[in-house]
mmCIF file of C-alpha atoms and ligand atoms in Angstrom:
data_model
loop_
_atom_site.group_PDB
_atom_site.id
_atom_site.type_symbol
_atom_site.label_atom_id
_atom_site.label_comp_id
_atom_site.label_asym_id
_atom_site.label_seq_id
_atom_site.Cartn_x
_atom_site.Cartn_y
_atom_site.Cartn_z
ATOM 1 C CA UNK A 229 137.390 -65.013 -123.438
ATOM 2 C CA UNK A 230 135.065 -62.057 -122.537
ATOM 3 C CA UNK A 231 138.418 -60.540 -122.023
ATOM 4 C CA UNK A 232 139.997 -60.360 -125.545
ATOM 5 C CA UNK A 233 136.552 -59.751 -126.650
ATOM 6 C CA UNK A 234 136.840 -56.626 -124.851
ATOM 7 C CA UNK A 235 139.699 -55.706 -126.133
ATOM 8 C CA UNK A 236 139.346 -56.524 -129.406
ATOM 9 C CA UNK A 237 136.450 -54.246 -129.202
ATOM 10 C CA UNK A 238 138.009 -50.973 -128.148
ATOM 11 C CA UNK A 239 141.168 -51.462 -130.794
ATOM 12 C CA UNK A 240 138.622 -51.293 -133.476
ATOM 13 C CA UNK A 241 137.170 -47.990 -131.897
ATOM 14 C CA UNK A 242 140.941 -46.578 -131.464
ATOM 15 C CA UNK A 243 142.099 -47.961 -135.100
ATOM 16 C CA UNK A 244 138.418 -45.898 -135.677
ATOM 17 C CA UNK A 245 138.189 -43.290 -134.178
ATOM 18 C CA UNK A 246 141.176 -42.405 -135.009
ATOM 19 C CA UNK A 247 140.841 -42.532 -138.719
ATOM 20 C CA UNK A 248 138.040 -40.183 -137.957
ATOM 21 C CA UNK A 249 140.112 -37.720 -136.519
ATOM 22 C CA UNK A 250 142.381 -37.850 -139.021
ATOM 23 C CA UNK A 251 139.617 -36.972 -141.858
ATOM 24 C CA UNK A 252 139.199 -34.378 -139.373
ATOM 25 C CA UNK A 253 143.395 -33.537 -139.381
ATOM 26 C CA UNK A 254 142.694 -33.079 -143.225
ATOM 27 C CA UNK A 255 139.853 -30.991 -143.556
ATOM 28 C CA UNK A 256 141.185 -28.408 -141.102
ATOM 29 C CA UNK A 257 145.180 -28.368 -142.432
ATOM 30 C CA UNK A 258 143.374 -26.902 -145.427
ATOM 31 C CA UNK A 259 143.643 -23.480 -143.747
ATOM 32 C CA UNK A 260 146.084 -21.879 -140.885
ATOM 33 C CA UNK A 261 147.343 -24.884 -138.396
ATOM 34 C CA UNK A 262 148.789 -22.314 -135.051
ATOM 35 C CA UNK A 263 152.049 -23.591 -134.403
ATOM 36 C CA UNK A 264 151.674 -22.993 -130.726
ATOM 37 C CA UNK A 265 148.933 -24.140 -128.672
ATOM 38 C CA UNK A 266 149.633 -23.482 -124.181
ATOM 39 C CA UNK A 267 147.301 -24.888 -121.890
ATOM 40 C CA UNK A 268 146.510 -23.779 -118.384
ATOM 41 C CA UNK A 269 144.867 -27.204 -116.837
ATOM 42 C CA UNK A 270 142.739 -25.350 -113.938
ATOM 43 C CA UNK A 271 140.294 -27.301 -112.477
ATOM 44 C CA UNK A 272 141.606 -30.409 -111.700
ATOM 45 C CA UNK A 273 140.372 -30.765 -108.452
ATOM 46 C CA UNK A 274 136.935 -29.532 -109.334
ATOM 47 C CA UNK A 275 136.492 -32.765 -111.129
ATOM 48 C CA UNK A 276 137.716 -34.947 -108.555
ATOM 49 C CA UNK A 277 135.081 -34.084 -106.047
ATOM 50 C CA UNK A 278 132.841 -33.598 -108.684
ATOM 51 C CA UNK A 279 133.679 -37.643 -109.388
ATOM 52 C CA UNK A 280 133.722 -38.132 -106.288
ATOM 53 C CA UNK A 281 136.800 -38.933 -106.444
ATOM 54 C CA UNK A 282 139.895 -39.878 -103.501
ATOM 55 C CA UNK A 283 142.441 -36.695 -103.595
ATOM 56 C CA UNK A 284 145.196 -36.403 -106.715
ATOM 57 C CA UNK A 285 142.843 -39.261 -108.840
ATOM 58 C CA UNK A 286 142.384 -35.758 -110.514
ATOM 59 C CA UNK A 287 145.338 -34.450 -111.225
ATOM 60 C CA UNK A 288 145.825 -37.960 -112.938
ATOM 61 C CA UNK A 289 142.727 -37.664 -114.792
ATOM 62 C CA UNK A 290 144.408 -34.606 -115.749
ATOM 63 C CA UNK A 291 147.610 -35.878 -116.603
ATOM 64 C CA UNK A 292 145.302 -39.161 -119.055
ATOM 65 C CA UNK A 293 143.756 -35.637 -120.108
ATOM 66 C CA UNK A 294 147.229 -34.598 -121.326
ATOM 67 C CA UNK A 295 148.928 -37.238 -122.861
ATOM 68 C CA UNK A 296 145.151 -36.841 -125.247
ATOM 69 C CA UNK A 297 145.720 -33.642 -126.490
ATOM 70 C CA UNK A 298 149.040 -34.128 -127.018
ATOM 71 C CA UNK A 299 148.859 -36.855 -129.485
ATOM 72 C CA UNK A 300 146.154 -35.262 -130.826
ATOM 73 C CA UNK A 301 148.323 -31.649 -131.176
ATOM 74 C CA UNK A 302 150.882 -33.069 -133.042
ATOM 75 C CA UNK A 303 148.876 -35.812 -135.419
ATOM 76 C CA UNK A 304 147.076 -31.979 -136.302
ATOM 77 C CA UNK A 305 151.076 -30.758 -136.687
ATOM 78 C CA UNK A 306 151.103 -27.762 -133.385
ATOM 79 C CA UNK A 307 154.752 -27.860 -133.261
ATOM 80 C CA UNK A 308 154.741 -26.376 -129.930
ATOM 81 C CA UNK A 309 152.876 -26.789 -127.232
ATOM 82 C CA UNK A 310 153.440 -25.764 -123.409
ATOM 83 C CA UNK A 311 151.625 -26.679 -120.289
ATOM 84 C CA UNK A 312 151.118 -24.748 -116.855
ATOM 85 C CA UNK A 313 151.795 -27.430 -114.765
ATOM 86 C CA UNK A 314 152.743 -26.164 -111.984
ATOM 87 C CA UNK A 315 153.004 -21.917 -110.480
ATOM 88 C CA UNK A 316 155.207 -21.278 -108.120
ATOM 89 C CA UNK A 317 151.776 -19.817 -106.011
ATOM 90 C CA UNK A 318 150.818 -23.773 -105.913
ATOM 91 C CA UNK A 319 153.919 -23.785 -103.432
ATOM 92 C CA UNK A 320 151.106 -22.599 -100.983
ATOM 93 C CA UNK A 321 149.105 -24.962 -101.250
ATOM 94 C CA UNK A 322 148.946 -27.347 -98.250
ATOM 95 C CA UNK A 323 151.548 -28.994 -97.838
ATOM 96 C CA UNK A 324 150.060 -32.857 -98.215
ATOM 97 C CA UNK A 325 148.383 -31.487 -101.629
ATOM 98 C CA UNK A 326 151.632 -30.402 -103.248
ATOM 99 C CA UNK A 327 154.045 -33.440 -101.698
ATOM 100 C CA UNK A 328 151.283 -35.542 -103.567
ATOM 101 C CA UNK A 329 151.952 -33.719 -106.762
ATOM 102 C CA UNK A 330 154.796 -33.400 -106.585
ATOM 103 C CA UNK A 331 155.352 -37.814 -106.640
ATOM 104 C CA UNK A 332 152.851 -37.513 -109.165
ATOM 105 C CA UNK A 333 154.649 -35.479 -111.553
ATOM 106 C CA UNK A 334 157.978 -37.037 -110.639
ATOM 107 C CA UNK A 335 156.411 -40.547 -111.544
ATOM 108 C CA UNK A 336 154.517 -39.016 -114.391
ATOM 109 C CA UNK A 337 157.742 -37.181 -115.720
ATOM 110 C CA UNK A 338 159.779 -41.292 -115.121
ATOM 111 C CA UNK A 339 156.283 -42.776 -117.521
ATOM 112 C CA UNK A 340 156.779 -39.993 -120.579
ATOM 113 C CA UNK A 341 160.366 -41.098 -121.220
ATOM 114 C CA UNK A 342 160.075 -44.927 -121.342
ATOM 115 C CA UNK A 343 161.558 -45.950 -124.826
ATOM 116 C CA UNK A 344 157.296 -47.094 -125.655
ATOM 117 C CA UNK A 345 155.565 -43.313 -124.268
ATOM 118 C CA UNK A 346 154.039 -41.144 -126.522
ATOM 119 C CA UNK A 347 157.124 -38.463 -125.827
ATOM 120 C CA UNK A 348 159.786 -40.751 -128.203
ATOM 121 C CA UNK A 349 156.968 -42.486 -130.706
ATOM 122 C CA UNK A 350 155.958 -38.349 -131.885
ATOM 123 C CA UNK A 351 159.921 -38.003 -131.736
ATOM 124 C CA UNK A 352 159.131 -34.782 -128.369
ATOM 125 C CA UNK A 353 161.422 -33.378 -126.767
ATOM 126 C CA UNK A 354 160.509 -31.652 -123.630
ATOM 127 C CA UNK A 355 162.191 -28.956 -122.111
ATOM 128 C CA UNK A 356 160.782 -27.417 -118.552
ATOM 129 C CA UNK A 357 160.871 -24.368 -117.791
ATOM 130 C CA UNK A 358 160.243 -22.377 -114.537
ATOM 131 C CA UNK A 359 162.705 -21.515 -110.638
ATOM 132 C CA UNK A 360 164.200 -25.800 -111.096
ATOM 133 C CA UNK A 361 165.369 -24.442 -107.821
ATOM 134 C CA UNK A 362 162.461 -24.615 -106.101
ATOM 135 C CA UNK A 363 161.959 -28.012 -106.622
ATOM 136 C CA UNK A 364 162.509 -31.118 -104.914
ATOM 137 C CA UNK A 365 166.520 -32.767 -105.595
ATOM 138 C CA UNK A 366 164.066 -35.813 -107.273
ATOM 139 C CA UNK A 367 161.792 -33.802 -108.940
ATOM 140 C CA UNK A 368 164.101 -31.811 -109.902
ATOM 141 C CA UNK A 369 166.768 -34.500 -111.319
ATOM 142 C CA UNK A 370 163.585 -35.958 -112.884
ATOM 143 C CA UNK A 371 162.711 -33.703 -114.628
ATOM 144 C CA UNK A 372 166.814 -32.887 -115.724
ATOM 145 C CA UNK A 373 166.652 -36.392 -117.016
ATOM 146 C CA UNK A 374 164.033 -36.563 -119.554
ATOM 147 C CA UNK A 375 165.205 -32.693 -120.810
ATOM 148 C CA UNK A 376 168.602 -34.908 -122.181
ATOM 149 C CA UNK A 377 166.699 -38.014 -122.710
ATOM 150 C CA UNK A 378 164.632 -37.006 -125.216
ATOM 151 C CA UNK A 379 167.006 -34.253 -126.384
ATOM 152 C CA UNK A 380 167.565 -36.185 -129.756
ATOM 153 C CA UNK A 381 164.167 -35.894 -130.543
ATOM 154 C CA UNK A 382 163.542 -32.850 -133.121
ATOM 155 C CA UNK A 383 160.101 -33.401 -134.802
ATOM 156 C CA UNK A 384 158.202 -31.621 -131.832
ATOM 157 C CA UNK A 385 158.555 -30.094 -128.471
ATOM 158 C CA UNK A 386 157.177 -30.085 -125.483
ATOM 159 C CA UNK A 387 157.507 -27.265 -122.544
ATOM 160 C CA UNK A 388 156.333 -28.203 -118.564
ATOM 161 C CA UNK A 389 156.358 -24.981 -117.280
ATOM 162 C CA UNK A 390 156.695 -25.763 -113.073
ATOM 163 C CA UNK A 391 157.513 -24.004 -110.058
ATOM 164 C CA UNK A 392 157.134 -20.921 -113.195
ATOM 165 C CA UNK A 393 155.427 -17.802 -112.535
ATOM 166 C CA UNK A 394 155.791 -14.618 -115.758
ATOM 167 C CA UNK A 395 156.817 -12.200 -113.090
ATOM 168 C CA UNK A 396 159.367 -14.458 -112.244
ATOM 169 C CA UNK A 397 160.114 -14.486 -115.283
ATOM 170 C CA UNK A 398 160.679 -11.772 -116.400
ATOM 171 C CA UNK A 399 162.833 -11.284 -113.556
ATOM 172 C CA UNK A 400 164.886 -13.171 -113.687
ATOM 173 C CA UNK A 401 165.632 -12.404 -117.377
ATOM 174 C CA UNK A 402 165.793 -8.723 -116.992
ATOM 175 C CA UNK A 403 168.857 -10.080 -113.833
ATOM 176 C CA UNK A 404 170.108 -11.956 -117.320
ATOM 177 C CA UNK A 405 170.405 -8.577 -119.733
ATOM 178 C CA UNK A 406 171.917 -7.097 -116.635
ATOM 179 C CA UNK A 407 174.891 -9.005 -116.434
ATOM 180 C CA UNK A 408 175.367 -9.752 -120.018
ATOM 181 C CA UNK A 409 175.650 -6.186 -120.601
ATOM 182 C CA UNK A 410 178.037 -5.799 -117.679
ATOM 183 C CA UNK A 411 180.259 -8.394 -118.934
ATOM 184 C CA UNK A 412 180.484 -6.661 -122.717
ATOM 185 C CA UNK A 413 180.525 -3.330 -121.372
ATOM 186 C CA UNK A 414 184.010 -4.971 -119.208
ATOM 187 C CA UNK A 415 185.185 -6.664 -121.772
ATOM 188 C CA UNK A 416 185.461 -3.793 -124.357
ATOM 189 C CA UNK A 417 186.537 -1.443 -121.559
ATOM 190 C CA UNK A 418 189.184 -4.280 -120.641
ATOM 191 C CA UNK A 419 189.959 -3.569 -124.014
ATOM 192 C CA UNK A 420 189.892 -0.309 -124.070
ATOM 193 C CA UNK A 421 192.295 0.734 -121.102
ATOM 194 C CA UNK A 422 189.404 1.555 -119.111
ATOM 195 C CA UNK A 423 188.717 4.366 -120.934
ATOM 196 C CA UNK A 424 185.510 3.213 -122.075
ATOM 197 C CA UNK A 425 182.956 3.246 -119.006
ATOM 198 C CA UNK A 426 184.131 6.881 -118.267
ATOM 199 C CA UNK A 427 183.453 7.244 -122.682
ATOM 200 C CA UNK A 428 179.916 5.492 -122.011
ATOM 201 C CA UNK A 429 178.974 8.556 -119.344
ATOM 202 C CA UNK A 430 179.913 11.009 -121.437
ATOM 203 C CA UNK A 431 178.355 9.573 -125.433
ATOM 204 C CA UNK A 432 174.554 9.852 -126.058
ATOM 205 C CA UNK A 433 175.062 8.006 -129.124
ATOM 206 C CA UNK A 434 176.628 4.290 -126.936
ATOM 207 C CA UNK A 435 174.478 4.896 -124.408
ATOM 208 C CA UNK A 436 172.341 4.164 -126.260
ATOM 209 C CA UNK A 437 173.887 1.374 -127.150
ATOM 210 C CA UNK A 438 174.347 -0.790 -124.300
ATOM 211 C CA UNK A 439 170.643 -0.033 -123.607
ATOM 212 C CA UNK A 440 169.201 -3.353 -122.578
ATOM 213 C CA UNK A 441 166.009 -3.584 -125.111
ATOM 214 C CA UNK A 442 163.087 -6.343 -126.201
ATOM 215 C CA UNK A 443 165.339 -8.377 -127.820
ATOM 216 C CA UNK A 444 167.792 -8.659 -124.830
ATOM 217 C CA UNK A 445 165.026 -9.248 -122.342
ATOM 218 C CA UNK A 446 163.689 -12.084 -124.527
ATOM 219 C CA UNK A 447 167.154 -13.964 -125.240
ATOM 220 C CA UNK A 448 166.900 -14.702 -121.965
ATOM 221 C CA UNK A 449 163.126 -15.622 -120.982
ATOM 222 C CA UNK A 450 162.864 -19.013 -120.254
ATOM 223 C CA UNK A 451 160.506 -19.459 -122.986
ATOM 224 C CA UNK A 452 162.813 -19.056 -125.549
ATOM 225 C CA UNK A 453 162.773 -21.948 -127.173
ATOM 226 C CA UNK A 454 159.622 -21.201 -128.834
ATOM 227 C CA UNK A 455 157.625 -18.613 -130.531
ATOM 228 C CA UNK A 456 155.480 -17.013 -128.687
ATOM 229 C CA UNK A 457 152.238 -18.390 -128.705
ATOM 230 C CA UNK A 458 149.334 -18.525 -131.003
ATOM 231 C CA UNK A 459 146.191 -19.672 -128.564
ATOM 232 C CA UNK A 460 146.303 -20.641 -124.993
ATOM 233 C CA UNK A 461 143.873 -22.406 -123.540
ATOM 234 C CA UNK A 462 142.693 -22.095 -120.028
ATOM 235 C CA UNK A 463 140.060 -24.454 -119.094
ATOM 236 C CA UNK A 464 137.040 -24.198 -116.384
ATOM 237 C CA UNK A 465 135.176 -20.885 -117.633
ATOM 238 C CA UNK A 466 137.786 -18.847 -116.140
ATOM 239 C CA UNK A 467 139.136 -16.132 -118.844
ATOM 240 C CA UNK A 468 142.713 -14.832 -116.457
ATOM 241 C CA UNK A 469 145.283 -15.919 -117.431
ATOM 242 C CA UNK A 470 147.297 -16.510 -113.425
ATOM 243 C CA UNK A 471 150.757 -15.055 -113.589
ATOM 244 C CA UNK A 472 151.089 -18.140 -117.166
ATOM 245 C CA UNK A 473 153.504 -15.984 -120.616
ATOM 246 C CA UNK A 474 152.477 -12.328 -119.894
ATOM 247 C CA UNK A 475 155.427 -11.649 -122.332
ATOM 248 C CA UNK A 476 154.956 -13.905 -124.657
ATOM 249 C CA UNK A 477 150.394 -13.852 -125.209
ATOM 250 C CA UNK A 478 149.967 -10.306 -126.694
ATOM 251 C CA UNK A 479 148.786 -10.844 -129.704
ATOM 252 C CA UNK A 480 148.017 -14.049 -128.732
ATOM 253 C CA UNK A 481 144.120 -15.871 -128.992
ATOM 254 C CA UNK A 482 141.570 -16.951 -126.071
ATOM 255 C CA UNK A 483 139.447 -19.386 -125.005
ATOM 256 C CA UNK A 484 138.044 -20.589 -121.789
ATOM 257 C CA UNK A 485 135.925 -23.435 -122.505
ATOM 258 C CA UNK A 486 134.141 -23.999 -119.438
ATOM 259 C CA UNK A 487 135.075 -27.818 -119.492
ATOM 260 C CA UNK A 488 137.586 -28.658 -116.338
ATOM 261 C CA UNK A 489 140.834 -29.580 -118.070
ATOM 262 C CA UNK A 490 140.491 -34.090 -117.417
ATOM 263 C CA UNK A 491 137.034 -33.387 -118.721
ATOM 264 C CA UNK A 492 139.367 -31.343 -122.467
ATOM 265 C CA UNK A 493 138.632 -33.745 -125.657
ATOM 266 C CA UNK A 494 139.093 -33.530 -129.320
ATOM 267 C CA UNK A 495 136.068 -30.960 -129.940
ATOM 268 C CA UNK A 496 137.275 -28.606 -127.618
ATOM 269 C CA UNK A 497 140.587 -28.370 -130.083
ATOM 270 C CA UNK A 498 138.282 -28.358 -133.337
ATOM 271 C CA UNK A 499 136.661 -25.434 -132.599
ATOM 272 C CA UNK A 500 139.353 -23.044 -131.501
ATOM 273 C CA UNK A 501 141.794 -24.116 -134.733
ATOM 274 C CA UNK A 502 137.978 -23.086 -136.337
ATOM 275 C CA UNK A 503 138.121 -19.207 -133.774
ATOM 276 C CA UNK A 504 141.787 -19.406 -134.493
ATOM 277 C CA UNK A 505 141.724 -19.909 -138.632
ATOM 278 C CA UNK A 506 138.937 -17.060 -138.678
ATOM 279 C CA UNK A 507 140.518 -15.013 -136.461
ATOM 280 C CA UNK A 508 143.523 -15.626 -138.059
ATOM 281 C CA UNK A 509 144.061 -12.311 -140.670
ATOM 282 C CA UNK A 510 143.255 -10.063 -137.590
ATOM 283 C CA UNK A 511 145.843 -11.221 -135.746
ATOM 284 C CA UNK A 512 148.411 -12.006 -138.529
ATOM 285 C CA UNK A 513 147.932 -8.236 -138.405
ATOM 286 C CA UNK A 514 148.838 -6.838 -135.225
ATOM 287 C CA UNK A 515 151.646 -8.999 -134.919
ATOM 288 C CA UNK A 516 152.953 -6.964 -138.003
ATOM 289 C CA UNK A 517 151.904 -4.355 -136.859
ATOM 290 C CA UNK A 518 154.311 -4.209 -132.841
HETATM 291 C C1 FPP B 833 154.585 -34.623 -115.976
HETATM 292 C C2 FPP B 833 153.419 -33.468 -116.165
HETATM 293 C C3 FPP B 833 152.620 -32.142 -116.894
HETATM 294 C C4 FPP B 833 151.751 -34.150 -114.687
HETATM 295 C C5 FPP B 833 151.332 -32.774 -114.863
HETATM 296 C C6 FPP B 833 149.933 -33.474 -114.479
HETATM 297 C C7 FPP B 833 149.208 -31.835 -113.954
HETATM 298 C C8 FPP B 833 147.882 -32.510 -115.116
HETATM 299 C C9 FPP B 833 149.429 -31.120 -113.564
HETATM 300 C C10 FPP B 833 148.254 -30.085 -113.203
HETATM 301 C C11 FPP B 833 148.415 -29.781 -111.422
HETATM 302 C C12 FPP B 833 147.438 -28.473 -111.390
HETATM 303 C C13 FPP B 833 148.013 -27.028 -109.706
HETATM 304 C C14 FPP B 833 146.225 -28.249 -111.720
HETATM 305 C C15 FPP B 833 145.549 -26.770 -111.604
HETATM 306 O O1 FPP B 833 144.640 -27.770 -111.127
HETATM 307 P P1 FPP B 833 144.019 -27.185 -110.402
HETATM 308 O O2 FPP B 833 144.515 -28.860 -108.761
HETATM 309 O O3 FPP B 833 144.613 -26.051 -109.682
HETATM 310 O O4 FPP B 833 142.198 -27.802 -109.623
HETATM 311 P P2 FPP B 833 141.517 -26.485 -109.218
HETATM 312 O O5 FPP B 833 141.239 -25.210 -110.547
HETATM 313 O O6 FPP B 833 139.408 -27.127 -109.572
HETATM 314 O O7 FPP B 833 141.541 -26.022 -108.504
#
């Protein structure tokens, strides 16, 4: 009986907080709403220590915080959310910790793609971004399954950066751009009886045409599926990017609340949206000038 009553109270509380949230979001939506927010989910192990949890449970609490944040962002109308879930440098952690994090990742990826999950409920398409070859077969298969399973969702996008660093992404994009250019030149050369490569050496105009530019590199970034982020939020008070979205963050607002990642809540999102709205015209002008 107590259990039934407890559930009813829980539902009532959920409905009231959902209503209050909708009211706050409709007021916030009068101003500009960012289209892309990225998160550096820092402070999960510290949270675990602070709360005397067993190893790994800080990251579990972190995943619950992520689900809540996704719900808030998409309810507010943010179309793209990106999270830094595992960097290439994180592979250097204690092997037991890497294994435990990868297990959690696999479990949660499968959970995310279940029919009744928030991902399908909100029509979210999932992308995994990074050097996926570095993942174990199990985790990589789970990630690939999730991308296929959600490929028909089109309301919002969640990019999960795993085995990711910005420097790796940039090197990868430059390599791909070079290969693409070489293919183009070779094709032209074949069509012109091999004269093109010699002409390219001689002709400055042609050299410019075949030069690799920002647009080429941009197109080959893992993150090319999204616009650049408007806001990056890093929890636990650190104001560093730690090799995350360096190419894409030239004009974005940074926010680093002192809360550890599992402690992040609606109030932090509201605060940063207000800050974004306050700086909107300035940021827009800076983007236009670049
Ligand atoms: C499927 C999916 C998206 C799962 C995500 C699960 C999750 C919350 C991963 C976070 C991983 C991570 C290394 C966070 C940084 O905190 P930390 O471990 O470095 O903690 P610290 O800053 O206190 O040392």
